Amino acid sequence: MEVKLAKNYGFCFGVRRAIKLAESKPNSITLGPLIHNAKEIERLKENFNVVVNENIQEVKPNQEVIIRTHGITKNDLEELKKKTNNITDATCPFVTKPQEICERMSKEGYQIIIFGDVKHPEVKGVMSYCQNEPVVIDKLEALKDIKISDKVALISQTTKNVEIFLKIADFLIPQCSECRVFNTICNATFDNQDSARSLAKEVDVMVIVGGKNSANTKQLYNISKEFCQDCYLIEEAQELQETWFIGKQICGVSAGASTPNWIIDKVVERLKSFK
Ligand code: SF4
């Protein structure tokens, strides 16, 4: 079986930056997991004693704290600043951008509509910058029951599906006199989604490698599954089952933005060992 990697896959700029920052701050804590990849979080703990702590109340005076790539809420940031001066902000700049847009546009009286998952830490952070109650939807259909204001600002979670985002914009524009559409889907997401889409069209089985709690990994899986029915999402090489590949000629591989190369390499190596 031939194994083909997507043109763009794996680590993005924001995750690479966050890991470098974490490696430069041994013995620190991160507020929530730095990135959505349990194996990489384990590696940071073992090699650098960088540990995850979800509870801001447990931060000790002037402890070294790293803010995760997904960012934190405005309130949590204020709380944290009262506890320590040693804060390293690893929030991805692509996440800071929608936070700023939310703050500015809500101040100007726009109804904020966020295309995202309300439970995702990135979206919770972005919502906290709104001066009014934002609307959060994860599909176009959800908008149909919502009262749309005359002035709307639309933003997206950085890892959302661009095609659905465009459909949402298309639905909103005729309904208000002013609809500001901010493209806050990050480049890494665009590139990885595009490459996975093209690859899924030309292979007969597809493997997506990444954290099962990672939004961008799940998007890659959903997009690939549209074009290649036999599609599997795994976190590590041991999950691969040889029976998935019986009779398959070409296997495509892509990986989420928080999947390190050492995990992808092991997956490719194992795939190549299957006959
Ligand atoms: S996927 Fe995009 S937004 Fe998320 S960390 Fe990577 S570069 Fe930043």
Coordinates of C-alpha atoms and ligand atoms in Angstrom, one line a residue:
M1 CA 0.0 0.0 0.0
E2 CA 1.3 3.5 -0.9
V3 CA 1.2 6.1 1.9
K4 CA 0.7 9.7 0.8
L5 CA 1.0 12.7 3.1
A6 CA -1.2 15.8 2.6
K7 CA 0.7 18.8 1.1
N8 CA 0.1 20.7 4.4
Y9 CA -0.5 19.0 7.7
G10 CA 0.4 19.1 11.3
F11 CA 2.0 21.7 13.5
C12 CA 0.9 25.3 12.8
F13 CA 2.6 28.5 13.6
G14 CA 0.6 29.1 16.8
V15 CA 1.3 25.7 18.3
R16 CA 5.0 25.7 17.4
R17 CA 5.3 29.1 19.1
A18 CA 3.5 27.9 22.2
I19 CA 5.7 24.8 22.6
K20 CA 8.9 26.9 22.2
L21 CA 7.6 29.2 24.9
A22 CA 6.8 26.3 27.2
E23 CA 10.2 24.7 26.6
S24 CA 11.8 28.0 27.6
K25 CA 9.8 28.1 30.9
P26 CA 10.6 24.8 32.7
N27 CA 8.7 24.1 36.0
S28 CA 5.8 26.4 35.0
I29 CA 2.1 25.7 34.8
T30 CA -0.3 26.1 31.9
L31 CA -3.9 27.2 32.6
G32 CA -5.7 24.3 30.9
P33 CA -3.8 22.2 28.3
L34 CA -1.4 24.3 26.3
I35 CA -2.6 22.6 23.0
H36 CA -5.1 19.9 22.3
N37 CA -2.7 17.0 22.1
A38 CA -2.4 14.8 25.2
K39 CA 0.8 13.1 24.1
E40 CA 2.6 16.4 23.5
I41 CA 1.4 17.6 26.9
E42 CA 2.8 14.5 28.5
R43 CA 6.2 15.1 26.8
L44 CA 6.3 18.7 28.1
K45 CA 5.6 17.4 31.6
E46 CA 8.2 14.7 31.5
N47 CA 11.0 16.7 29.9
F48 CA 10.3 20.2 31.2
N49 CA 8.1 19.7 34.2
V50 CA 5.5 22.0 32.5
V51 CA 2.2 20.9 34.1
V52 CA -1.4 21.6 33.4
N53 CA -3.5 23.3 36.1
E54 CA -7.1 24.1 35.3
N55 CA -7.8 26.0 38.5
I56 CA -6.7 29.7 38.7
Q57 CA -7.3 29.7 42.5
E58 CA -4.4 27.2 42.9
V59 CA -1.9 29.5 41.3
K60 CA 0.7 30.4 43.9
P61 CA 2.0 34.0 44.3
N62 CA 4.3 34.9 41.5
Q63 CA 4.3 31.4 40.0
E64 CA 5.4 31.0 36.3
V65 CA 2.2 30.6 34.3
I66 CA 1.7 30.1 30.6
I67 CA -1.5 31.0 28.9
R68 CA -2.6 28.3 26.4
T69 CA -2.8 28.8 22.6
H70 CA -6.6 29.1 22.8
G71 CA -6.4 32.0 25.2
I72 CA -8.4 32.6 28.4
T73 CA -11.3 34.8 29.4
K74 CA -10.9 38.4 30.2
N75 CA -11.9 37.8 33.8
D76 CA -9.4 34.9 34.2
L77 CA -6.7 37.1 32.8
E78 CA -7.5 39.8 35.4
E79 CA -7.6 37.2 38.2
L80 CA -4.3 35.8 37.1
K81 CA -2.6 39.2 37.0
K82 CA -3.6 39.7 40.7
K83 CA -1.8 36.4 41.6
T84 CA 1.4 36.6 39.6
N85 CA 3.6 38.9 37.5
N86 CA 5.2 35.9 35.8
I87 CA 2.9 35.4 32.9
T88 CA 3.9 34.1 29.5
D89 CA 1.2 34.6 26.9
A90 CA 1.2 31.8 24.4
T91 CA -2.2 32.8 23.0
C92 CA -2.0 32.4 19.3
P93 CA -2.1 35.8 17.5
F94 CA -4.8 34.3 15.3
V95 CA -6.9 33.9 18.4
T96 CA -6.1 37.4 19.8
K97 CA -7.5 38.9 16.6
P98 CA -11.1 37.7 17.1
Q99 CA -10.9 38.8 20.7
E100 CA -10.0 42.3 19.7
I101 CA -12.7 42.4 16.9
C102 CA -15.3 41.3 19.4
E103 CA -14.4 44.0 21.9
R104 CA -14.3 46.8 19.3
M105 CA -17.4 45.8 17.3
S106 CA -19.5 45.2 20.3
K107 CA -18.5 48.6 21.7
E108 CA -19.7 50.1 18.5
G109 CA -23.1 48.5 19.0
Y110 CA -22.9 45.6 16.5
Q111 CA -24.6 42.3 17.3
I112 CA -21.7 39.8 17.5
I113 CA -22.3 36.4 15.8
I114 CA -19.6 33.8 16.3
F115 CA -19.5 30.7 14.2
G116 CA -17.9 28.3 16.7
D117 CA -18.4 25.8 19.4
V118 CA -19.7 27.5 22.6
K119 CA -17.9 25.0 24.8
H120 CA -14.5 25.4 23.2
P121 CA -11.9 27.4 25.3
E122 CA -11.1 29.6 22.4
V123 CA -14.7 30.6 21.9
K124 CA -15.2 31.1 25.6
G125 CA -12.3 33.5 25.6
V126 CA -13.5 35.4 22.5
M127 CA -17.0 35.7 24.0
S128 CA -15.7 37.2 27.2
Y129 CA -14.5 40.3 25.2
C130 CA -18.0 41.1 24.0
Q131 CA -19.7 44.1 25.7
N132 CA -23.1 42.6 24.8
E133 CA -24.4 39.0 24.7
P134 CA -22.9 37.4 21.6
V135 CA -24.8 34.8 19.5
V136 CA -22.8 31.6 19.1
I137 CA -23.8 29.1 16.4
D138 CA -22.1 25.9 15.2
K139 CA -24.3 25.5 12.1
L140 CA -26.2 27.7 9.7
E141 CA -29.6 26.2 10.7
A142 CA -29.2 27.5 14.3
L143 CA -29.4 31.1 12.9
K144 CA -32.9 30.6 11.6
D145 CA -34.4 31.0 15.2
I146 CA -32.4 34.0 16.1
K147 CA -33.4 37.6 15.9
I148 CA -30.9 39.4 13.6
S149 CA -30.1 43.0 14.4
D150 CA -29.6 45.7 11.8
K151 CA -25.9 45.9 12.4
V152 CA -24.1 42.6 12.6
A153 CA -20.4 41.6 13.0
L154 CA -19.7 38.0 12.0
I155 CA -16.5 36.2 13.1
S156 CA -15.4 32.6 13.2
Q157 CA -13.6 30.3 15.6
T158 CA -10.1 30.0 13.9
T159 CA -10.5 26.4 13.0
K160 CA -14.0 26.3 11.5
N161 CA -15.0 25.1 8.1
V162 CA -14.6 27.9 5.6
E163 CA -17.4 26.8 3.3
I164 CA -20.0 26.8 6.1
F165 CA -18.7 30.2 7.3
L166 CA -19.4 31.6 3.7
K167 CA -22.9 30.2 3.8
I168 CA -23.6 31.9 7.1
A169 CA -22.3 35.2 5.7
D170 CA -24.5 34.7 2.6
F171 CA -27.6 34.1 4.8
L172 CA -26.9 37.2 7.0
I173 CA -26.1 39.8 4.4
P174 CA -29.6 40.3 2.9
Q175 CA -31.1 40.5 6.4
C176 CA -29.3 43.6 7.8
S177 CA -28.3 47.0 6.6
E178 CA -24.8 46.4 7.7
C179 CA -23.1 43.1 8.0
R180 CA -19.3 43.1 8.7
V181 CA -17.7 39.8 7.9
F182 CA -14.3 39.2 9.5
N183 CA -12.3 36.3 8.2
T184 CA -10.8 35.0 11.4
I185 CA -10.2 31.4 10.2
C186 CA -6.5 31.0 10.4
N187 CA -4.2 30.3 7.5
A188 CA -3.0 27.0 8.9
T189 CA -6.6 25.8 9.0
F190 CA -7.2 26.9 5.4
D191 CA -4.1 25.2 4.2
N192 CA -4.6 22.0 6.1
Q193 CA -8.2 21.7 5.1
D194 CA -7.5 22.4 1.5
S195 CA -4.8 19.8 1.3
A196 CA -6.8 17.2 3.2
R197 CA -9.7 17.8 0.8
S198 CA -7.5 17.3 -2.3
L199 CA -5.8 14.2 -0.9
A200 CA -9.1 12.6 0.2
K201 CA -10.3 12.8 -3.4
E202 CA -7.5 10.7 -4.7
V203 CA -7.0 8.0 -2.1
D204 CA -9.1 5.0 -1.0
V205 CA -8.5 5.3 2.7
M206 CA -7.6 8.2 4.8
V207 CA -6.1 8.5 8.3
I208 CA -6.2 11.7 10.3
V209 CA -3.9 12.0 13.2
G210 CA -4.6 14.3 16.2
G211 CA -6.2 14.9 19.5
K212 CA -9.8 13.7 19.7
N213 CA -10.6 16.9 21.6
S214 CA -8.9 19.1 18.9
A215 CA -11.4 21.2 16.8
N216 CA -9.2 21.5 13.8
T217 CA -8.4 17.8 13.8
K218 CA -12.2 17.0 13.8
Q219 CA -12.7 19.4 10.9
L220 CA -10.0 17.6 8.9
Y221 CA -11.7 14.3 9.6
N222 CA -15.2 15.6 8.6
I223 CA -13.9 17.2 5.4
S224 CA -11.9 14.1 4.4
K225 CA -14.9 11.8 5.2
E226 CA -17.0 13.8 2.7
F227 CA -14.7 12.6 -0.1
C228 CA -13.3 9.4 1.2
Q229 CA -15.8 7.1 3.1
D230 CA -13.1 5.1 4.7
C231 CA -11.7 7.7 7.0
Y232 CA -10.2 7.1 10.5
L233 CA -9.3 9.6 13.3
I234 CA -6.5 8.3 15.6
E235 CA -4.3 9.8 18.3
E236 CA -1.4 7.5 17.9
A237 CA 0.1 4.6 15.8
Q238 CA -1.1 1.8 18.1
E239 CA -4.7 2.6 17.3
L240 CA -4.3 1.6 13.6
Q241 CA -5.9 -1.8 12.7
E242 CA -4.5 -3.7 9.8
T243 CA -8.0 -4.8 8.7
W244 CA -8.9 -1.2 7.8
F245 CA -6.4 -1.4 5.0
I246 CA -7.2 -4.8 3.4
G247 CA -7.5 -4.3 -0.4
K248 CA -6.6 -0.6 -0.3
Q249 CA -4.1 0.8 -2.8
I250 CA -3.4 4.3 -1.5
C251 CA -3.7 5.6 2.1
G252 CA -3.7 9.4 2.6
V253 CA -2.5 10.9 5.9
S254 CA -3.1 14.3 7.4
A255 CA -2.7 15.6 10.9
G256 CA -4.2 18.4 13.0
A257 CA -2.4 21.6 13.8
S258 CA -1.4 20.4 17.3
T259 CA 0.0 17.0 16.2
P260 CA 3.8 16.8 16.6
N261 CA 5.9 15.2 13.8
W262 CA 7.2 12.4 16.1
I263 CA 3.6 11.0 16.3
I264 CA 2.9 11.4 12.6
D265 CA 6.2 9.6 11.8
K266 CA 5.3 6.6 13.9
V267 CA 1.9 6.4 12.2
V268 CA 3.4 6.5 8.7
E269 CA 6.0 3.9 9.7
R270 CA 3.3 1.6 11.0
L271 CA 1.1 2.1 7.9
K272 CA 4.1 1.3 5.6
S273 CA 4.5 -2.0 7.5
F274 CA 1.0 -3.1 6.4
K275 CA 1.0 -5.2 3.2
Ligands
SF4_1 S1 -4.7 26.4 14.3 FE1 -4.4 28.5 13.8 S2 -5.3 29.6 15.4 FE2 -5.0 27.6 16.2 S3 -3.0 27.7 17.1 FE3 -2.6 27.1 15.0 S4 -2.2 29.0 13.9 FE4 -3.2 29.5 15.8

